[in-house]
Short mmCIF file of C-alpha atoms in Angstrom, two decimals:
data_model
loop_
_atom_site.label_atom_id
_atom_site.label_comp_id
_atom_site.label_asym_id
_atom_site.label_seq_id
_atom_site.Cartn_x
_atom_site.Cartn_y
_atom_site.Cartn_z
CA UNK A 1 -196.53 28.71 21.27
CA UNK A 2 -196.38 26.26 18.41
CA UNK A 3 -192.61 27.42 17.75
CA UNK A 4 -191.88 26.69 21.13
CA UNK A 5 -191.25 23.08 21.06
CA UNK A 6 -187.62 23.31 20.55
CA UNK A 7 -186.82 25.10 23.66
CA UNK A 8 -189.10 22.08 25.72
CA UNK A 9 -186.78 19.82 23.78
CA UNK A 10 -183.69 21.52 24.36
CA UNK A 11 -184.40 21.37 28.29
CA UNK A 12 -185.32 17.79 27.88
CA UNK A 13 -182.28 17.00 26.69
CA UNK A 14 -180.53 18.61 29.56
CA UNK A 15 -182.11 17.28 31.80
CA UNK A 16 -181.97 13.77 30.69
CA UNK A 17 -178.27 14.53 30.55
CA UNK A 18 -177.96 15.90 34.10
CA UNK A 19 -180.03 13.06 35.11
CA UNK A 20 -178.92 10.06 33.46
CA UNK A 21 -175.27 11.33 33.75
CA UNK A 22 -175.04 11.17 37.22
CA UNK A 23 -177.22 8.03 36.86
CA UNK A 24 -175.38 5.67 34.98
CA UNK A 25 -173.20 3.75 36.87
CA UNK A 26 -169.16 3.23 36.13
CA UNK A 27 -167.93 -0.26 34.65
CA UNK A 28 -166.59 -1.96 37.54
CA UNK A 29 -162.64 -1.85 37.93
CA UNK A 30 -160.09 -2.91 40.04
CA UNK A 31 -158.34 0.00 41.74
CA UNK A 32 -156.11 -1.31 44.59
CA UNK A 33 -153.30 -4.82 43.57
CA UNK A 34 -151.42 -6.36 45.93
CA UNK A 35 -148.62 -7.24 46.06
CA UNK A 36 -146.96 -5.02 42.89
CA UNK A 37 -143.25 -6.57 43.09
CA UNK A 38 -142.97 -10.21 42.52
CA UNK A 39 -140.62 -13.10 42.36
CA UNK A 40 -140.39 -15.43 39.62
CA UNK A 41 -140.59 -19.14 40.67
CA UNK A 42 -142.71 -18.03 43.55
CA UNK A 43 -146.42 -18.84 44.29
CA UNK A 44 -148.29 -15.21 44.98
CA UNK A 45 -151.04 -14.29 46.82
CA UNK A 46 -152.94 -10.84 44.92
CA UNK A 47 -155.18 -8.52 47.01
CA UNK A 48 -157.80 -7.70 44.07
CA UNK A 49 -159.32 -4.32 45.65
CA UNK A 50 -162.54 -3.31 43.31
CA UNK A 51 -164.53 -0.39 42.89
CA UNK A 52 -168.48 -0.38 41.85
CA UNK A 53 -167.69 -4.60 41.79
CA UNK A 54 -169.93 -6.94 43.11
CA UNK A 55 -168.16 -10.38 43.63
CA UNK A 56 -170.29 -12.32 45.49
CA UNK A 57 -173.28 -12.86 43.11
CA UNK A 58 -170.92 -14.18 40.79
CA UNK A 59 -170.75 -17.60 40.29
CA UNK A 60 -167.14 -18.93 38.98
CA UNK A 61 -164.15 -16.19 39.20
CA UNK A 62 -161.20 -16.36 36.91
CA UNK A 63 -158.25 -14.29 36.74
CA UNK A 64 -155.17 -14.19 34.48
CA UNK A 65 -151.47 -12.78 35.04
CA UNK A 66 -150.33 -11.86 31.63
CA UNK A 67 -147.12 -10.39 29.69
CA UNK A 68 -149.27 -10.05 26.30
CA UNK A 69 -151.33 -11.86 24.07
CA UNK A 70 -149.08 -15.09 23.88
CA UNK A 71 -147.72 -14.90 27.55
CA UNK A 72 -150.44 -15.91 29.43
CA UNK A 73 -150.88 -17.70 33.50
CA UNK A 74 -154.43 -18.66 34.46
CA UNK A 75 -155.08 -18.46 38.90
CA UNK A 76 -154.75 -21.63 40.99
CA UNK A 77 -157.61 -20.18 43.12
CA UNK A 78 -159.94 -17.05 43.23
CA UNK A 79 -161.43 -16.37 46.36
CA UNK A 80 -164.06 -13.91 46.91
CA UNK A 81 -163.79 -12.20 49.90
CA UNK A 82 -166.53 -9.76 50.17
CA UNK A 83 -168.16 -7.47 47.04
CA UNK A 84 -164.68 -5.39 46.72
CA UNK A 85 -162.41 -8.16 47.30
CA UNK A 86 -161.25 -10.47 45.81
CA UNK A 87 -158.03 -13.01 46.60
CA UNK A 88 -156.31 -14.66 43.34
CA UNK A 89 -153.43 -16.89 43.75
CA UNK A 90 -151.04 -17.85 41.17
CA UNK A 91 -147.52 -19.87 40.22
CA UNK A 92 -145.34 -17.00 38.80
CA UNK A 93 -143.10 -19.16 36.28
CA UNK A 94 -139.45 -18.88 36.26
CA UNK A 95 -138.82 -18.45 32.62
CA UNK A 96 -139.62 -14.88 31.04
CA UNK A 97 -139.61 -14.43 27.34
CA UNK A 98 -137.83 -11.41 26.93
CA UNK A 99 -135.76 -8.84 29.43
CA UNK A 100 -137.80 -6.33 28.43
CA UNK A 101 -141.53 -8.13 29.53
CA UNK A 102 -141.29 -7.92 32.72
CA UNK A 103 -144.54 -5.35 34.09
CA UNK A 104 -147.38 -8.02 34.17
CA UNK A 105 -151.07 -7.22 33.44
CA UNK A 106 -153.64 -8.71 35.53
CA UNK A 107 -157.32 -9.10 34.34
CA UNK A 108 -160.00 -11.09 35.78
CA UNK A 109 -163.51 -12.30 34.33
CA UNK A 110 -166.47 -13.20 36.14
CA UNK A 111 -170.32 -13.41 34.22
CA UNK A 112 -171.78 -10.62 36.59
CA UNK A 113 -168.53 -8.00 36.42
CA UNK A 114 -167.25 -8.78 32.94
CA UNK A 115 -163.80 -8.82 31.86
CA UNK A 116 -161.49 -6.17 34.32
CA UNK A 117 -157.60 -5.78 33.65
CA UNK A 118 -156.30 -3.95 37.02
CA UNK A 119 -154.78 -0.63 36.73
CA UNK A 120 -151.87 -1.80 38.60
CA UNK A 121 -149.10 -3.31 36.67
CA UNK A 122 -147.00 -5.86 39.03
CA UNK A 123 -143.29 -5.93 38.20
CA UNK A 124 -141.65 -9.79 38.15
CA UNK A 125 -138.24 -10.08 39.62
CA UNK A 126 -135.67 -12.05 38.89
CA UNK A 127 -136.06 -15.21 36.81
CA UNK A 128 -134.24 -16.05 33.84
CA UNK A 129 -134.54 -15.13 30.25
CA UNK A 130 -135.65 -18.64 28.08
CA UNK A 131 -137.65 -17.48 25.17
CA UNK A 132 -138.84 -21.18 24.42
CA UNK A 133 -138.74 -22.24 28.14
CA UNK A 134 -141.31 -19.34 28.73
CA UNK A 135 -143.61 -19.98 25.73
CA UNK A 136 -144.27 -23.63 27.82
CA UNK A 137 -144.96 -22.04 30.89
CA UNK A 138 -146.95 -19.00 29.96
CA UNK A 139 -149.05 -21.02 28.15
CA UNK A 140 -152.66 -20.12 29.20
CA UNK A 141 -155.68 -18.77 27.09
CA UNK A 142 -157.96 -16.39 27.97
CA UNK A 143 -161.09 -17.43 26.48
CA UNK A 144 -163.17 -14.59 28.23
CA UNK A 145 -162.67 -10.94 27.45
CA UNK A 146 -166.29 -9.56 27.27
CA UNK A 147 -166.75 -6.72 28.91
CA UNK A 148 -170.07 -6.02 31.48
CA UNK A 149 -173.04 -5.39 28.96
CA UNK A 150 -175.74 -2.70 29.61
CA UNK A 151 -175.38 0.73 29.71
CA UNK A 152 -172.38 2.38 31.64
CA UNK A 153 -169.30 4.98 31.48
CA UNK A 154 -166.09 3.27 30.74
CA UNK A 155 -163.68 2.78 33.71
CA UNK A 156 -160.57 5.34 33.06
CA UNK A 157 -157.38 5.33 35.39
CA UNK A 158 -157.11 8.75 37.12
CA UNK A 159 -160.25 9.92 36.20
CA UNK A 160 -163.01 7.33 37.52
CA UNK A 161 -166.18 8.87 38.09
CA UNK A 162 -165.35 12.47 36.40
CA UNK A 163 -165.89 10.65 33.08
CA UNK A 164 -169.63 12.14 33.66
CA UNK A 165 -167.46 15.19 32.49
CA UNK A 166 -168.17 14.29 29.17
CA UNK A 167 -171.33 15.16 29.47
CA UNK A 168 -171.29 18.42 30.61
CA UNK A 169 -167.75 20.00 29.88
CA UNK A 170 -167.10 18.48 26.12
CA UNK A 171 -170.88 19.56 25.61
CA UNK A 172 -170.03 22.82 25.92
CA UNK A 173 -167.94 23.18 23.43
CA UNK A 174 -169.88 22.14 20.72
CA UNK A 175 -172.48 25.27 22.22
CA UNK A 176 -169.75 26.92 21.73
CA UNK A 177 -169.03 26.08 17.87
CA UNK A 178 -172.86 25.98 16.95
CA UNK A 179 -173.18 29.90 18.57
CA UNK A 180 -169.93 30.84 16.52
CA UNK A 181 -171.30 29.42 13.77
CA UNK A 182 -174.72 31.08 13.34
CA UNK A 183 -173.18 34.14 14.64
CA UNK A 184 -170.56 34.28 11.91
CA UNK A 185 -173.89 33.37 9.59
CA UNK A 186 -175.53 36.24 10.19
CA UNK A 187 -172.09 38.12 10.06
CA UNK A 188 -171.96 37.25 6.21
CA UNK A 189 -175.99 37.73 5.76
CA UNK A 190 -175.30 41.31 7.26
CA UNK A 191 -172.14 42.02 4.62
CA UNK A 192 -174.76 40.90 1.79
CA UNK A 193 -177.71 42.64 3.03
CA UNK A 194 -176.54 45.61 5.33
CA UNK A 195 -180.08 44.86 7.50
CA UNK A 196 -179.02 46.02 11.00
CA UNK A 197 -180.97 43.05 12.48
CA UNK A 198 -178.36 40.57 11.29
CA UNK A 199 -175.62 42.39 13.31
CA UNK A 200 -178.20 42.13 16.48
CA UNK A 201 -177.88 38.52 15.92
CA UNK A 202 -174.48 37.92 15.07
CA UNK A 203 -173.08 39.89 18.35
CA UNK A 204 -176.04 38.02 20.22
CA UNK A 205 -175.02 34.81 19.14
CA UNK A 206 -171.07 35.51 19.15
CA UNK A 207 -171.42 36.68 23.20
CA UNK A 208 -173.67 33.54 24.07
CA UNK A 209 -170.62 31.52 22.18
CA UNK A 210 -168.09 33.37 24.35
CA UNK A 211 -170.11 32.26 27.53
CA UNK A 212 -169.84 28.98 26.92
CA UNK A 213 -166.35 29.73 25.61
CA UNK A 214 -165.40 31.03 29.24
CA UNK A 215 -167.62 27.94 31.13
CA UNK A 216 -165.81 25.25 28.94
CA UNK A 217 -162.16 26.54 30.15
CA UNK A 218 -163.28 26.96 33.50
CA UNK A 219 -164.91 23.54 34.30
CA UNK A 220 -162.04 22.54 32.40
CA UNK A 221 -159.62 23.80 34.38
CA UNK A 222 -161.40 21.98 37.42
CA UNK A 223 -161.04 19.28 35.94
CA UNK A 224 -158.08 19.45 35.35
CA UNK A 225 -156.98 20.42 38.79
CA UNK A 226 -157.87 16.44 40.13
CA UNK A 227 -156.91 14.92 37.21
CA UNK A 228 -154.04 16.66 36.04
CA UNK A 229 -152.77 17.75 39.22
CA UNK A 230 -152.70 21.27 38.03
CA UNK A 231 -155.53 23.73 36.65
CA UNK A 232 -153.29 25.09 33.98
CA UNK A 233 -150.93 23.34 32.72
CA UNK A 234 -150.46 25.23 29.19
CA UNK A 235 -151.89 22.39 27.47
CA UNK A 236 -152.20 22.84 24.39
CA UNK A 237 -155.91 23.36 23.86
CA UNK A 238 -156.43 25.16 26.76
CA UNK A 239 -153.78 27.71 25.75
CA UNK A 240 -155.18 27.89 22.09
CA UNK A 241 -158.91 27.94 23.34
CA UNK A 242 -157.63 31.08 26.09
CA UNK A 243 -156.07 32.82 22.52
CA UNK A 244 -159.23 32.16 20.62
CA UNK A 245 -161.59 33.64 23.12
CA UNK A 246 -159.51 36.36 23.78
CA UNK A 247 -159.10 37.05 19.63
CA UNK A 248 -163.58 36.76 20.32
CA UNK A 249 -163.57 39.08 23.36
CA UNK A 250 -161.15 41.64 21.06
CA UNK A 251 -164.49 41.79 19.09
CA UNK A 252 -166.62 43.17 21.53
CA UNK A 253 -164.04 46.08 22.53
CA UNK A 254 -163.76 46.88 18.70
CA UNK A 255 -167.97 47.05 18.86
CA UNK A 256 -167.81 49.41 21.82
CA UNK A 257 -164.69 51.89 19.91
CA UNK A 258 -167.80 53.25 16.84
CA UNK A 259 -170.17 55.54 17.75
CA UNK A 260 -171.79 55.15 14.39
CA UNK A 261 -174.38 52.16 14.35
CA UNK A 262 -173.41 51.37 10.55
CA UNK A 263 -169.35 51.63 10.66
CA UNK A 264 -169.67 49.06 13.62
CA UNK A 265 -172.07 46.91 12.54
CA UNK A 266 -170.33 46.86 9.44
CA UNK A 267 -166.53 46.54 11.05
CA UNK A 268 -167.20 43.90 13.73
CA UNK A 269 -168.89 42.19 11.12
CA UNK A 270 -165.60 41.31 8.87
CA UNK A 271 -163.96 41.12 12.49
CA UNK A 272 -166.32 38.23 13.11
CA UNK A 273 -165.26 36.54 10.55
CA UNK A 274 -162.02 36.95 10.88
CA UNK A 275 -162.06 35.60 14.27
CA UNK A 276 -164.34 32.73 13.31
CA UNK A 277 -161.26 32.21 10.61
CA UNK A 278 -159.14 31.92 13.33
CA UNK A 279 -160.93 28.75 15.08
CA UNK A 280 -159.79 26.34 12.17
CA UNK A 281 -155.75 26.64 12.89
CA UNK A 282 -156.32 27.57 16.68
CA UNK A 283 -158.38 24.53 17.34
CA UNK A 284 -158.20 22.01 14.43
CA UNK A 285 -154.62 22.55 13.61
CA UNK A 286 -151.86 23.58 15.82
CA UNK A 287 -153.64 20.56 18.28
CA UNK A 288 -152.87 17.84 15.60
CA UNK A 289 -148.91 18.82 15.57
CA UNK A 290 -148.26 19.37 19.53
CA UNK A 291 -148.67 16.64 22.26
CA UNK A 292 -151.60 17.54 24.26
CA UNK A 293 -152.73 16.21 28.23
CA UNK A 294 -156.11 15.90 26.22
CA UNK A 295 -157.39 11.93 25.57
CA UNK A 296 -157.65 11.90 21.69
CA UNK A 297 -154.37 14.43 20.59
CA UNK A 298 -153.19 11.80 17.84
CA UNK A 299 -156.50 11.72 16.23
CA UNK A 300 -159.59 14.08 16.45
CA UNK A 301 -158.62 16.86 18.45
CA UNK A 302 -162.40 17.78 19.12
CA UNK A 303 -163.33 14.33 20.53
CA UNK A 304 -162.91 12.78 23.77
CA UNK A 305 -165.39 9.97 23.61
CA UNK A 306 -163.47 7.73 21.79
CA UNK A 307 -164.00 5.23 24.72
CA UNK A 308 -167.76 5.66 24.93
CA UNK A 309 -170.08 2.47 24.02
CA UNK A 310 -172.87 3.61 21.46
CA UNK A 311 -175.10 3.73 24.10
CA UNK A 312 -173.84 6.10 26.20
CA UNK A 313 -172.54 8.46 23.22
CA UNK A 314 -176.28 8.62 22.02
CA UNK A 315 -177.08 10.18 25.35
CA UNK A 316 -173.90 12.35 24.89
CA UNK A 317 -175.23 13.80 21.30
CA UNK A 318 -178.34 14.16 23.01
CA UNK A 319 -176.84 16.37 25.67
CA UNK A 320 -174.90 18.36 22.82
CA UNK A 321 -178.20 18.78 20.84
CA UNK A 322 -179.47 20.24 24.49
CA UNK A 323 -176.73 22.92 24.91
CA UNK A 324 -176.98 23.85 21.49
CA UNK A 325 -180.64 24.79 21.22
CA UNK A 326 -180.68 26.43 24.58
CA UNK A 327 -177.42 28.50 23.18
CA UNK A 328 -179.77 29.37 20.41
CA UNK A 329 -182.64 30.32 22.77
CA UNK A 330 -180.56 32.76 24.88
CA UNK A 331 -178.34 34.29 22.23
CA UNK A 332 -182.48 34.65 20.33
CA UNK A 333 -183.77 36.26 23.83
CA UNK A 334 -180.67 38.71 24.01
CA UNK A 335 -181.36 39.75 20.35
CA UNK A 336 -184.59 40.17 20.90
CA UNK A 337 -184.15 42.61 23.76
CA UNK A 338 -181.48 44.57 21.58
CA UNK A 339 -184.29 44.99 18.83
CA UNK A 340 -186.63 46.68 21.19
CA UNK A 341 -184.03 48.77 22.40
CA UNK A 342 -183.51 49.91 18.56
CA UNK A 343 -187.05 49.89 18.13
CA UNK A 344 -187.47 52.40 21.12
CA UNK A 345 -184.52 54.35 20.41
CA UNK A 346 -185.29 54.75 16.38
CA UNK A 347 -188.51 56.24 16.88
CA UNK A 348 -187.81 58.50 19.96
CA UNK A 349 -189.69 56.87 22.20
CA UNK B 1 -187.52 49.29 43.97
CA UNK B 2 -187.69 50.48 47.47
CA UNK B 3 -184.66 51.94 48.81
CA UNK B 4 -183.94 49.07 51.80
CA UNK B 5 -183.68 46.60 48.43
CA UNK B 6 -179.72 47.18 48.34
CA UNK B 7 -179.27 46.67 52.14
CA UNK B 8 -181.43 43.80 52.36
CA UNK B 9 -179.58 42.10 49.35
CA UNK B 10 -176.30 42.76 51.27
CA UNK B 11 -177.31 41.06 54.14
CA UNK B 12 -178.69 38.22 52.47
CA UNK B 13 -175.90 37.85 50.88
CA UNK B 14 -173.09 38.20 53.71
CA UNK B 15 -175.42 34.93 55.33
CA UNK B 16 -175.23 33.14 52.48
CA UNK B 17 -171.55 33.15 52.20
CA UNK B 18 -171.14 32.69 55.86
CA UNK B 19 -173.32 29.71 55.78
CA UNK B 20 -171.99 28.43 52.91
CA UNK B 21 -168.28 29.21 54.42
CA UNK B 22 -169.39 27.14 57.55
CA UNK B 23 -170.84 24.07 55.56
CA UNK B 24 -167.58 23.91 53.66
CA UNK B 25 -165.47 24.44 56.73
CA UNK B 26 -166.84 21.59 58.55
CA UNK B 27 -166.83 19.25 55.72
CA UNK B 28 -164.05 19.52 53.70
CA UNK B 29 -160.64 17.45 53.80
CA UNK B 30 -157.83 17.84 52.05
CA UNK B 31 -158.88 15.19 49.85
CA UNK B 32 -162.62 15.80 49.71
CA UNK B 33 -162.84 16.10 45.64
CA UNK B 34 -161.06 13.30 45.78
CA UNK B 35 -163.25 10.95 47.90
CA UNK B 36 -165.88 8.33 45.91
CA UNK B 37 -163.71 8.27 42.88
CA UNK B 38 -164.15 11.77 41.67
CA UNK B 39 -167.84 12.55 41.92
CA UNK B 40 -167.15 15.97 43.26
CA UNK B 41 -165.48 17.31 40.21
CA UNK B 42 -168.72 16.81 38.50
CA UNK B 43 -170.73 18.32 40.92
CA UNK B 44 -168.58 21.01 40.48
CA UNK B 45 -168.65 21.65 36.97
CA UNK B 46 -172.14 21.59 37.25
CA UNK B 47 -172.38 24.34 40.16
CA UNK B 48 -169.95 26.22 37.11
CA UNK B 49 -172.64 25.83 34.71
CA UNK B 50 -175.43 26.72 36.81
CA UNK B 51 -173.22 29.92 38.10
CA UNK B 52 -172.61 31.01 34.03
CA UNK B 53 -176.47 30.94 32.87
CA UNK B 54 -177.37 32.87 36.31
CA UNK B 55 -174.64 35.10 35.16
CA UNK B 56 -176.20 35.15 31.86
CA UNK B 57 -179.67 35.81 33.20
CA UNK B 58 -177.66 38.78 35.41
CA UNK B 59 -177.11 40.74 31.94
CA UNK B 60 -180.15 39.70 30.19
CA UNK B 61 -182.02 41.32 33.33
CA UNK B 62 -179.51 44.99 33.14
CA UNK B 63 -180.34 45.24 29.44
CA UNK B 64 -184.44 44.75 30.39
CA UNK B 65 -183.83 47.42 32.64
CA UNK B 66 -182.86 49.75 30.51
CA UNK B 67 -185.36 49.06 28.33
CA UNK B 68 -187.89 49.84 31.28
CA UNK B 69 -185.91 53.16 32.16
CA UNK B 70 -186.28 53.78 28.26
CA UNK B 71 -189.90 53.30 28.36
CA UNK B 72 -190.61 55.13 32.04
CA UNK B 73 -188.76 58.06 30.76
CA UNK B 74 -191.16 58.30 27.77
CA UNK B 75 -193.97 58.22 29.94
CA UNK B 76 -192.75 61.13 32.08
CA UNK B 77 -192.19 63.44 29.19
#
């Protein structure tokens, strides 16, 4: 029982991750702005609509209509309307500082929200084009851009509360790497030391790495399906990560071709490397060089979590540490069973 | 196993996915998944997860089998 206490941690983990994933509430944002074509020269009245805001405990609203950093417009008035609502008028100026500027961000600050830039961008008409006219009358400073403190799962557009995703889906994957790995482990450990054991273990470990292989692309494609519109899109990890499992499934069919225990063992073995060879340019490389739908292409390919505060990516490694011992537990129950079955079969039982 | 085992699992399972058909009937819009930003994606991936280990626990239960039919088989000899 004493070597139990990683699987009681692993399921700790997993639950903490189920719970406190559903838990933790979204940074507030402003979903719905109204109206998103104005006039320059014209006083406007924006409809602020918010999600997961709460307006009315806050004390003093601001709000800002900005080009970028230098091109700034405070409100004339914020009026709170009710929790989600929030009414922000402003004096669009006439001047713009360049033909190009003309899709305005709006953010707003207030000390129980924090600092939220609308997802819609409103588009100023008109107006004319004074470089040093505009510098005067975009001359505003925002002088507060902290976000809400505590802990909570960054506000995305399009993907809102299926952030928690992260959590479970990216999770996965890392299962999936940490079964490969010991799998292809004891692939190499077999090669050196011919014990049969070793290949129980590395097909054990290789077919708990293709479950969560298979899980990842399907709660990946659904997903997908309400956030990319479409389950597959041949994206370019999900159509490397389909080749990859399919170069691990290959393995299994060349296990079930030998009759003879040792050939197999000793065959599927190099295969499993091979295959675990393949992972590096399938999933590390070819992602770098091709545009993917995935957040993160330009950088690390394997991370999605660049927008996660420290807080909520401890809970996130805590979730990956989770799947990855309970990987280890089933692939170490299914080898287990296989070494009875040689056990019984050896001695003609 | 007694021999009604199969039948009874069939039935239980043709209510299950009736039920289950009739919950989803009466709830569901077209933009259902969609509703309170999301949330139902999750919930689905989850229901994903939980359907993969039950498959898991599916295989890990045929390969105890056998190693039960194994063992029986020995005893009758």
């Amino acid at each position: 029982m004493k070597w139990n206490w990683w699987k009681i941690l692993g399921i700790t983990f997993i639950f903490i991750s189920l719970t406190v994933g559903m838990l933790i509430p979204l940074r507030p944002g402003i979903v719905g702005l109204n109206p998103l074509q104005i006039t320059a020269g014209q006083t406007v009245q924006f409809d602020l609509e918010g999600y997961n805001t709460n307006f009315t405990n806050s004390k003093e609203a601001k709000a800002w209509l900005w080009l970028d950093k230098d091109h700034i417009v405070k409100a004339n008035a914020v009026q709170v309307i009710d929790n989600q609502l929030v009414k922000a008028e402003f004096d669009i100026p006439e001047h713009l500082p360049e033909k190009e500027k003309r899709t305005a961000k709006l953010s707003t600050y207030d000390e129980v929200n924090g600092f939220i830039t609308a997802l819609g961008r409103p588009y100023i008409k008109d107006g004319t084009i004074e470089t040093s006219l505009a510098a005067n009358q975009w001359n505003a400073k925002i002088n507060n851009s902290e976000k809400i403190g505590g802990i909570n799962f960054p506000f995305l557009p399009n993907i809102y509360e299926s952030v928690r995703n992260t959590f479970y889906h990216v999770a996965l994957w890392f299962a999936m790497f940490f079964t490969f790995i010991w799998g292809v482990v004891h692939s190499i450990q077999y090669l050196r030391t011919l014990d049969p054991e070793r290949d129980f273990k590395a097909s054990s470990f290789t077919s708990s790495g293709i479950l969560f292989g298979i899980l990842g692309l399907v709660t990946g494609m659904m997903w997908a399906s309400y956030t990319w519109g479409e389950a597959w899109s041949w994206d370019i990890k999900q159509t490397m990560t389909a080749i990859l499992l399919l170069v691990y499934l290959a393995y299994f069919v060349l296990r079930m071709s030998f009759e003879d225990d040792e050939r197999r063992a000793r065959i599927s073995a190099i295969y499993n490397i091979f295959a675990f060879v393949c992972i590096i340019p399938l999933l590390y490389v070819i992602p770098r060089l091709v545009d993917s739908l995935h957040p993160g292409g330009q950088g690390n390919p394997a991370f999605s979590t660049g927008d996660l505060d420290m807080k909520v990516r401890v809970l996130f490694y805590m979730s990956v540490l989770g799947w990855c011992m309970i990987g280890y537990w089933m692939s170490n129950l299914f080898y287990r069973s296989k070494k009875i079955e040689s056990f019984l079969l050896e001695n003609d039982i | 196993m007694n021999k009604y085992s199969a039948k009874i699992f069939a039935l239980l399972l043709t209510f299950t996915f009736l039920f289950s058909n009739a919950i989803l009937a009466q709830g569901s819009s077209p933009d259902f998944m969609r509703s309170i930003g999301k949330i139902y994606v999750v919930v689905g991936v989850i229901a994903i997860i939980f359907i993969g280990i039950v498959l898991y626990l599916v295989r890990l239960d045929l390969k105890i089998s056998k190693l039960e039919k194994i063992i029986k088989e020995h005893g009758e000899d």
